[in-house]
Coordinates of C-alpha atoms in Angstrom, one line a residue:
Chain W
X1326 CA 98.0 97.8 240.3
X1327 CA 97.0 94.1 240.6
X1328 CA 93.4 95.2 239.5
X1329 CA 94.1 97.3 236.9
X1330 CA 96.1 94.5 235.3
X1331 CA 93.3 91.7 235.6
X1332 CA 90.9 94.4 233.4
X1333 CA 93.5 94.5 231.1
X1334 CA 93.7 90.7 230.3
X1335 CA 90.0 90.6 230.6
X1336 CA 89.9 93.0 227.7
X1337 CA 92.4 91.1 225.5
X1338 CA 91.0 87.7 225.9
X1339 CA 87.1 89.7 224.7
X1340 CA 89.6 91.3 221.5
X1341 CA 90.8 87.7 220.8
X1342 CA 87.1 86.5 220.8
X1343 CA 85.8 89.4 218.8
X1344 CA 88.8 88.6 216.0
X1345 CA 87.3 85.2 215.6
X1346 CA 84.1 86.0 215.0
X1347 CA 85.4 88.5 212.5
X1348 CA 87.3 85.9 211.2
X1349 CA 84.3 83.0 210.9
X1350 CA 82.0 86.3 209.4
X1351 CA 84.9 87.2 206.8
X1352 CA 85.0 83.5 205.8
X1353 CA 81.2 83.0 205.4
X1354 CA 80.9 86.1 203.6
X1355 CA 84.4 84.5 201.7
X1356 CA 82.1 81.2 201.2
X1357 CA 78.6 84.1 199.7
X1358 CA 81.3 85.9 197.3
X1359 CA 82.8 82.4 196.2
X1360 CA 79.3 80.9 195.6
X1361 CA 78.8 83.4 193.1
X1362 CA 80.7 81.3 190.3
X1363 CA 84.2 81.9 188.7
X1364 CA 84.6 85.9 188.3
X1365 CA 85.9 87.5 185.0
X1366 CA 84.4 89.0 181.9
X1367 CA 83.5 85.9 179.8
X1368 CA 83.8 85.1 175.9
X1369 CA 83.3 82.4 173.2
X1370 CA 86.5 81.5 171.7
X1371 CA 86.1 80.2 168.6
X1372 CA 88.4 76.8 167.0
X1373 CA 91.7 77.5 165.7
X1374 CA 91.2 81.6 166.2
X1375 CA 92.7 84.4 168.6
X1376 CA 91.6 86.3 170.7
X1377 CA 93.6 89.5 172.2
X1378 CA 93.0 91.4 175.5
X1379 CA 95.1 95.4 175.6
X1380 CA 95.5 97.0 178.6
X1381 CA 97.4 100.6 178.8
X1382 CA 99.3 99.9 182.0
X1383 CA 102.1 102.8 184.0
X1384 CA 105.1 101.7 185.2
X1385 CA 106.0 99.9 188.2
X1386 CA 102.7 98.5 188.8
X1387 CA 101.1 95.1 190.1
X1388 CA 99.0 93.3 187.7
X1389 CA 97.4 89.9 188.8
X1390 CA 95.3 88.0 186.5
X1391 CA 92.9 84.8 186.7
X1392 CA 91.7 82.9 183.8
X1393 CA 89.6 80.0 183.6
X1394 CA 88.0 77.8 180.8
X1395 CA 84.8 75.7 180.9
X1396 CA 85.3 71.9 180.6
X1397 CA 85.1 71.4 176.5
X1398 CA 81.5 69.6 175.9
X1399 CA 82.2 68.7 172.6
X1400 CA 84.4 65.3 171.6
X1401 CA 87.2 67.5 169.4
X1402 CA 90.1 68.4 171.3
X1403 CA 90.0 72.3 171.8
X1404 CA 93.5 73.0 173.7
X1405 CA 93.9 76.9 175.0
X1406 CA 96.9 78.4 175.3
X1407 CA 97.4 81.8 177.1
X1408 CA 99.9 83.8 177.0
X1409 CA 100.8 87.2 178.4
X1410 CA 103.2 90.0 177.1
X1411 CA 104.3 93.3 177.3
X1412 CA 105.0 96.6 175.7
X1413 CA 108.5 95.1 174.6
X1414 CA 106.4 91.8 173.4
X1415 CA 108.7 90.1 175.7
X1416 CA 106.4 87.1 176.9
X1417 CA 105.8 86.9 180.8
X1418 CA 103.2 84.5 181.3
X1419 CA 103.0 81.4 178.9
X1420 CA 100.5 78.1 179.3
X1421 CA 99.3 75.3 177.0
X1422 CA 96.1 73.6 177.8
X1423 CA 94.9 75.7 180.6
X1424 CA 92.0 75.1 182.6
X1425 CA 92.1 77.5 185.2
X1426 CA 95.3 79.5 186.1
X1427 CA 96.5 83.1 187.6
X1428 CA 98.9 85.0 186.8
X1429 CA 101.1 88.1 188.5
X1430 CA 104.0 90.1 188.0
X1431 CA 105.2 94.1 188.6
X1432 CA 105.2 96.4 185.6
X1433 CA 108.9 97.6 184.7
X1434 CA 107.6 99.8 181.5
X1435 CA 104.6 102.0 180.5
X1436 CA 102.6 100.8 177.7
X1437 CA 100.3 98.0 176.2
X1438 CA 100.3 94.8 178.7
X1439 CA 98.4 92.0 176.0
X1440 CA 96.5 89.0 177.4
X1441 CA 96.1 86.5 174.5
X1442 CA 94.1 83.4 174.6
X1443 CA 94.9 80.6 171.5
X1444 CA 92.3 78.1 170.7
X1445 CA 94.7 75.5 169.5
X1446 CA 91.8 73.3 167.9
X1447 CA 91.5 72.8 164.5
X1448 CA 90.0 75.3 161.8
X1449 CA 87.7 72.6 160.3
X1450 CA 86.1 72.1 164.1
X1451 CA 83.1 74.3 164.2
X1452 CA 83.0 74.1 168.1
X1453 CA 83.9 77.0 170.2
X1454 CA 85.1 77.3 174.1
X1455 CA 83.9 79.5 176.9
X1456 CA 86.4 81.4 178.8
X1457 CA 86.9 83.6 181.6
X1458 CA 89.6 85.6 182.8
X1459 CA 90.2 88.8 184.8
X1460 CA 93.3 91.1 184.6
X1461 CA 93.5 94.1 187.5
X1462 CA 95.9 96.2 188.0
X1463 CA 96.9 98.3 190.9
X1464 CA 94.7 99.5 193.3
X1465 CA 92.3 96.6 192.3
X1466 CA 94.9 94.0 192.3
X1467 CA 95.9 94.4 195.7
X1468 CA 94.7 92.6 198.2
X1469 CA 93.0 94.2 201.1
X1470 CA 92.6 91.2 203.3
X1471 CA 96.0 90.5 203.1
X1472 CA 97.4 93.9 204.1
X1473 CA 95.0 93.9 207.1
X1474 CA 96.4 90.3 208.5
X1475 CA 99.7 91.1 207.9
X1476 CA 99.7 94.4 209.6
X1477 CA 97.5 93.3 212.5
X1478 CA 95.0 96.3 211.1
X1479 CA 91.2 96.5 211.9
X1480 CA 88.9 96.8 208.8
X1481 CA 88.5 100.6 209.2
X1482 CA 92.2 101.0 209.4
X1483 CA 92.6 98.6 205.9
X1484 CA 90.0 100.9 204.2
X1485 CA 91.4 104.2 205.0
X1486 CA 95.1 102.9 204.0
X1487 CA 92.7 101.9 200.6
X1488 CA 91.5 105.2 200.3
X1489 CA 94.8 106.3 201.1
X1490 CA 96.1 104.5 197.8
X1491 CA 93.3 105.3 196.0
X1492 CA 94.5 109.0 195.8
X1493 CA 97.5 108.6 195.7
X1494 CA 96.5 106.5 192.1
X1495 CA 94.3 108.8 191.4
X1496 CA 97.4 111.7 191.9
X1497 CA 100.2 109.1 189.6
X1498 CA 97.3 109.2 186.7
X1499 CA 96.6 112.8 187.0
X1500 CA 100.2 113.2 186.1
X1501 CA 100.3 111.1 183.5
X1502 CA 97.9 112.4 181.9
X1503 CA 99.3 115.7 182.3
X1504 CA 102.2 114.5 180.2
X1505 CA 100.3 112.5 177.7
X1506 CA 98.0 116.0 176.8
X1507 CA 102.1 118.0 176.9
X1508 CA 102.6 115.0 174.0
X1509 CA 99.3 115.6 172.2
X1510 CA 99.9 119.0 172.8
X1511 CA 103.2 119.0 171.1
X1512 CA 101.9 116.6 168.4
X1513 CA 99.2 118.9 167.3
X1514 CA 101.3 121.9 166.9
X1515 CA 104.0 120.3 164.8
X1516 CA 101.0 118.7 162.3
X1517 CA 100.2 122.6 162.3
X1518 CA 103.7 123.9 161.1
X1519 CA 104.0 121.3 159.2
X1520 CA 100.2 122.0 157.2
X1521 CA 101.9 125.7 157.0
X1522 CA 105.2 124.4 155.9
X1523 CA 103.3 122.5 153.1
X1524 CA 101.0 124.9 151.8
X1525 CA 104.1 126.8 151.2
X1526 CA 105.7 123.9 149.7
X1527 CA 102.5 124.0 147.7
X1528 CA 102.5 127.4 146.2
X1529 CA 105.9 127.0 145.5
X1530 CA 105.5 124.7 143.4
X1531 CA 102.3 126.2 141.6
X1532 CA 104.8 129.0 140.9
X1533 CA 107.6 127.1 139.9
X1534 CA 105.6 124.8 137.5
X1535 CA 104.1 127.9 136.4
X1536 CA 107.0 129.9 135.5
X1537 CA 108.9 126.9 134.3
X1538 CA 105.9 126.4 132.0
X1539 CA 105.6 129.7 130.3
X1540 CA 109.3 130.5 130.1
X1541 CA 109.6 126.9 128.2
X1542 CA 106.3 128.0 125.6
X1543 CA 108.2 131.2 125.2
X1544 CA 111.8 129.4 123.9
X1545 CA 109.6 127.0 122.1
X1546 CA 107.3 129.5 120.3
X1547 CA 110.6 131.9 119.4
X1548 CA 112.1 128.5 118.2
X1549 CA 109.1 127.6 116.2
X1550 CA 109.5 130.7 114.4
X1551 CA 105.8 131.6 116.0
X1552 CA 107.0 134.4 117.9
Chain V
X60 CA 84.0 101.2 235.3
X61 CA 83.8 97.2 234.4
X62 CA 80.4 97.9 232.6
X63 CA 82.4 100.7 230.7
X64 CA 84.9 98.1 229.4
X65 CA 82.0 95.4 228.2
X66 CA 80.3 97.8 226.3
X67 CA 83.1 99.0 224.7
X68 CA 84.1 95.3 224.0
X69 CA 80.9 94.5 222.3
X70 CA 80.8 97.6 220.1
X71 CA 84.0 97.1 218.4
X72 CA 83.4 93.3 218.1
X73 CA 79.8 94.4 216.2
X74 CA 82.0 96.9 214.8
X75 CA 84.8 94.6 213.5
X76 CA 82.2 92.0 212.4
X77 CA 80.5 94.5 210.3
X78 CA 83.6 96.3 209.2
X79 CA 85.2 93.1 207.4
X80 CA 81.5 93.1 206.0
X81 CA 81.8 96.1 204.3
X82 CA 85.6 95.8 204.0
X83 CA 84.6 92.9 201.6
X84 CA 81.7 94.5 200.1
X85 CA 83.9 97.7 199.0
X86 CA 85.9 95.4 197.2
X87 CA 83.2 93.3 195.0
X88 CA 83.6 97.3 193.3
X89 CA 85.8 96.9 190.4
X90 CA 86.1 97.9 187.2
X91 CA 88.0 96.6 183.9
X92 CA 89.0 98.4 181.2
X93 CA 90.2 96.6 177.8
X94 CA 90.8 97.1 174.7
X95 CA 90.2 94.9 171.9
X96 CA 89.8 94.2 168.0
X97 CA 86.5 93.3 166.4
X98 CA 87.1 91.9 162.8
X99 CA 85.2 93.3 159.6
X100 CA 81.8 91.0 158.8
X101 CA 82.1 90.0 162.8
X102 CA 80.8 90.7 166.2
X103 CA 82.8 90.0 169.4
X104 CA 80.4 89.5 172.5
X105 CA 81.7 89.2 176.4
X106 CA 79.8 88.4 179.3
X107 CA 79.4 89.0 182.7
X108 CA 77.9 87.3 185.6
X109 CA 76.0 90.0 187.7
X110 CA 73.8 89.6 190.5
X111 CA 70.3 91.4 190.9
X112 CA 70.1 94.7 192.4
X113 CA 73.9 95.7 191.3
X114 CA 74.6 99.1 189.5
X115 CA 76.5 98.6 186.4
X116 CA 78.1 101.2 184.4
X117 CA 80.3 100.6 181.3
X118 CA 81.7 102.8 178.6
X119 CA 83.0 102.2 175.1
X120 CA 85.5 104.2 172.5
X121 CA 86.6 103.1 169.3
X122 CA 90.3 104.1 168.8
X123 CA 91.1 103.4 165.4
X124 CA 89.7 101.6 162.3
X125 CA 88.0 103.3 159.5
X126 CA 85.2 105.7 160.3
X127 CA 85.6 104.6 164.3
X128 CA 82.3 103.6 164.2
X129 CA 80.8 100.1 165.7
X130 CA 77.5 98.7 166.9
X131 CA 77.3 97.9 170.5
X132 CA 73.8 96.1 172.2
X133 CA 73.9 95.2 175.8
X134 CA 71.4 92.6 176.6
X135 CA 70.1 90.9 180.0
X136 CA 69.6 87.2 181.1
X137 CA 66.0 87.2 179.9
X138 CA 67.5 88.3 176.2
X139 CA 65.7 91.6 176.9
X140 CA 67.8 94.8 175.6
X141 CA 69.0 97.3 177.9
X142 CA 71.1 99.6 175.3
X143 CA 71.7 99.4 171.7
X144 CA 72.9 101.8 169.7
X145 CA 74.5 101.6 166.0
X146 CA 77.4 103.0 164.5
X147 CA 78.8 105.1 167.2
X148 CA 82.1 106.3 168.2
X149 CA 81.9 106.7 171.9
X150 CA 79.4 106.0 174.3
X151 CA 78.3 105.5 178.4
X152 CA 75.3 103.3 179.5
X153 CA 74.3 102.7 183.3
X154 CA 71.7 100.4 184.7
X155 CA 71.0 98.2 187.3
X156 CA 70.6 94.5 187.2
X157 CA 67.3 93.4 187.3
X158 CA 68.0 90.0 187.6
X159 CA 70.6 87.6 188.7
X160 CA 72.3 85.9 185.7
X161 CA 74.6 86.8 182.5
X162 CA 74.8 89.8 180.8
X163 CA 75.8 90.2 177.1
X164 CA 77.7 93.4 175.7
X165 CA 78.5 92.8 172.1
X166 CA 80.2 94.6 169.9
X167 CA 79.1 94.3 165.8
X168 CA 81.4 95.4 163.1
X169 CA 79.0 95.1 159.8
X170 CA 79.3 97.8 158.7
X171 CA 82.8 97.4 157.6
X172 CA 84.6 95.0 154.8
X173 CA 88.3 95.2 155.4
X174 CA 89.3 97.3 158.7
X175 CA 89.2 95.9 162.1
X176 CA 88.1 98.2 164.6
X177 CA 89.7 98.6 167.5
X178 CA 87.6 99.0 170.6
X179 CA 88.4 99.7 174.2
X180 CA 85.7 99.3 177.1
X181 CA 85.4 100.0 180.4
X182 CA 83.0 97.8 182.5
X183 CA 81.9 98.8 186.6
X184 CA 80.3 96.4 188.4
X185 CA 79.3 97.1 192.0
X186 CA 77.1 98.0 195.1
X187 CA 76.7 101.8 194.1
X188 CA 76.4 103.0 197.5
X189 CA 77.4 100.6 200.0
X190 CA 75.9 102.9 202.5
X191 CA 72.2 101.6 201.3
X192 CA 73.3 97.8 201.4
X193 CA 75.4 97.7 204.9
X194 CA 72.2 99.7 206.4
X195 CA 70.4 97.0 206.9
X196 CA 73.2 95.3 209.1
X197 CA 73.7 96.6 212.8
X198 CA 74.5 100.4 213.1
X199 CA 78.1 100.5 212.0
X200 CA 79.7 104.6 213.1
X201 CA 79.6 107.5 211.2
X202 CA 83.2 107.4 210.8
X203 CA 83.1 104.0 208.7
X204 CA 80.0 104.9 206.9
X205 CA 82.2 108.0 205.6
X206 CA 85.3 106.2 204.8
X207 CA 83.0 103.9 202.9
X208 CA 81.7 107.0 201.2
X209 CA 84.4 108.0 200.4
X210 CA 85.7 105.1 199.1
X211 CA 83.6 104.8 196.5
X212 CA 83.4 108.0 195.6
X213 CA 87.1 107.6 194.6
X214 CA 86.5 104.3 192.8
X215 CA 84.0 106.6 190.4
X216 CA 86.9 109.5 190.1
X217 CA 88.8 106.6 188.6
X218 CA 86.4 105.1 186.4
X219 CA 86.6 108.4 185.0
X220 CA 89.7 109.2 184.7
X221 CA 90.0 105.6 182.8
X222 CA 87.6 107.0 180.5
X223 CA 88.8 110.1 180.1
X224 CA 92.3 108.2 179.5
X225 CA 90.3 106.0 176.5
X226 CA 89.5 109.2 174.9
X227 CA 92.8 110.6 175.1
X228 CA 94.3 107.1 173.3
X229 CA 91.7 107.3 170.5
X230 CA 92.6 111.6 169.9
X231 CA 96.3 110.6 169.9
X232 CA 95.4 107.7 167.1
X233 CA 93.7 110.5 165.6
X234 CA 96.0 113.0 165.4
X235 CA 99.0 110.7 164.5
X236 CA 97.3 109.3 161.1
X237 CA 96.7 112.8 160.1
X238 CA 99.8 114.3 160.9
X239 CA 100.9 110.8 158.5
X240 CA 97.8 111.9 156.1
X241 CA 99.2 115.5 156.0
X242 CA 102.7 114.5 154.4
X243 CA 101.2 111.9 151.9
X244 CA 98.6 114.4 150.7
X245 CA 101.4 116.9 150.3
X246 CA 104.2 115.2 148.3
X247 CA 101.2 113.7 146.5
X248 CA 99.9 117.0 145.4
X249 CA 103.2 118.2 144.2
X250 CA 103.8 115.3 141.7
X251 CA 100.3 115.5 140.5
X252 CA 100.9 119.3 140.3
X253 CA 104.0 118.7 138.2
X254 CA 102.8 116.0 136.1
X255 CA 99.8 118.0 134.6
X256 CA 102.1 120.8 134.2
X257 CA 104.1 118.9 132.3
X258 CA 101.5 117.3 130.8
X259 CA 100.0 120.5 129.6
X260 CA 103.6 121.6 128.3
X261 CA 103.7 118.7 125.8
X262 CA 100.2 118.2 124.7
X263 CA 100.4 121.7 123.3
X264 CA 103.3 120.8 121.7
X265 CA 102.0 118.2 119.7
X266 CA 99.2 120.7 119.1
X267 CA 101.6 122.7 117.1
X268 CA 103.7 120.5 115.8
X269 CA 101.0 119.0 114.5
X270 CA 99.3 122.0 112.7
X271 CA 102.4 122.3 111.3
X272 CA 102.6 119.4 109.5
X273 CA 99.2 120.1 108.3

């Protein structure tokens, strides 16, 4: 009884040991990733242009973004304003003068989710600005390291509850794309019938101009006295 | 029986260690698909930061614009060229870094005066198989080495099915301008069919008419 017990806490102080030398490996490893630079698919953004990100989004899904724009080397002020909207071109994300900034918010409809970045410099300023920015959705946009502290999991348990929302992503697209072929599907038959329904259209009217043709030569020949 | 319990202790602390390791590692695997315009005369370049030894996979379909064709040349730090290829509708490249530093993917529409073209590309960047990285840290159990497997395995079932969901978006754009194309060419048709009939009617006509007065 009294044994048994003092094994127990023995374990359970070793567990709290072991989850802090998790924890000082998953922040040096944090520190590795981080020392990498500012993440994101970088462009040039060009004074007094526009550029546009699209992204074909489903419904009811998390989408978390980053952004972040080099300090401006030149003297010519270069303001960028971001903004983010969606199918509806309802605006859900909107910033002037951004330097670096995130963004997040659950999709409500399918469709095109647009990520635009303004360079609010002049046209006649021949300087452009560097910026990057990163835009997941889903799967990719949840955090892993979150779900595992919140729900006291151990790593293996996080990744198989990954895996675990990996197919069921991979099942929601399946279907999806199920319905968008039943679309094309659809789509392509009615161009057919409607190729048929023309042609006839078509020759009807080859006949009709026809026929329309010679029967007014006819009148016009008898009236002409030709006939 | 106390031996037992140590043992067991120090296994799952090397296994936790290791397991946030790879927990992280799994997740530097991501991919992002966008899509984009490139204007006529102009070429629209991104770049990436990618470390040496990473696998990188990326895929590119033009959806609409003219004769969906663009010029796309992905180039390395050292300015070297990995994959170029010109005028082309669709296309898949896959390399791995050879060096640590930015990597260019731009996208050149020259070859067109008036249309934008609009562009959607799908970039992966990550550890191919975590499996080779992680097996140089202690011996982590089967059972995570599979789960990491599998893992990515699934993060490459959707990299395709993002790609196979590009094509699908550029067939529909397809397939909507000519179901558009059909009706124009149709109602066109008949007017010019009627007009040279009509056409025809009255030049003869005059033909007559005037051999008459003659």
């Amino acid at each position: 009884g009294d044994c048994r017990g003092g094994r127990i806490r023995i374990k359970m102080r070793r567990g709290f040991g072991s989850r802090g030398l998790v924890l000082v490996q998953v922040v040096l490893l944090a520190a590795i990733v981080g020392e990498r630079g500012a993440e994101g698919l970088g462009f040039d953004l060009v004074s007094s242009r526009v550029k546009c990100f699209s992204e074909e989004i489903s419904g009811n899904t998390l989408v978390v973004g980053t952004y972040e724009v080099e300090a401006s080397s030149s003297s010519q002020s270069m303001p960028i304003e971001v903004q983010v909207t969606d199918p509806m071109e309802k605006v859900l994300h909107s910033k002037e003068d951004i330097s670096k900034g995130s963004f997040a918010f659950t999709t409500t409809i399918a469709g095109d989710y647009i990520l635009c970045f303004h360079n609010k410099g002049l046209t006649s300023v021949q300087d452009q600005r560097h910026v990057k920015f990163t835009m997941k959705h889903g799967i990719d946009a949840k955090d892993y390291s979150k779900v595992m502290n919140s729900d006291h999991l151990s790593p293996l348990q996080t990744n198989i509850v990954k895996v675990r929302d990996q197919l069921t992503a991979i099942y929601d697209e399946m279907i999806d794309q199920k319905h968008r072929e039943t679309q094309l599907r659809d789509l392509a038959e009615a161009m057919c019938e409607r190729v048929v329904a023309f042609a006839l259209f078509t020759i009807f009217v080859l006949t009709g101009t026809g026929a329309w043709q010679a029967h007014y030569l006819h009148n016009y020949f008898r009236r002409k006295k030709i006939i | 029986a106390r031996e037992k319990n140590l043992k067991m202790a120090r296994g799952s602390r090397l296994g936790g260690s290791v397991g946030a390791a790879f927990l992280l590692l799994a997740c530097l695997t991501g991919s992002q698909g966008l899509t984009f315009n490139v204007d006529p005369a102009k070429e629209e370049c991104l770049f990436e930061d990618i470390s040496s030894g990473t696998k990188v996979s990326g895929s590119f379909q033009v959806s609409t614009g003219g004769f969906l064709d663009i010029d796309v040349k992905v180039t390395g730090p050292d300015e070297r060229t990995i994959y170029s290829v010109s005028k082309e509708t669709e296309g898949r490249f896959t390399f791995i870094a050879g060096e640590t530093g930015t990597y260019r993917a731009c996208f050149g529409n020259f070859m067109s005066t008036v249309t934008p073209k609009t562009v959607s590309f799908v970039l992966v960047v990550g550890e191919g198989t975590p499996s080779q990285q992680v097996a140089k840290a202690e011996h982590i159990s089967p059972l995570e080495r599979s789960i990491m497997d599998l893992s990515s395995a699934l993060s490459q079932v959707q990299a395709e099915q993002e790609y196979m969901r590009m094509r699908e978006r550029a067939h529909r754009n397809t397939s909507e301008s000519t179901n558009a194309r059909v009706l124009w060419w149709s109602v066109a048709e008949a007017l010019a069919l009627v007009a040279v009939s009509v056409f025809q009617v009255f030049y003869l006509r005059r033909f007559f008419e005037t051999k008459h007065r003659v």
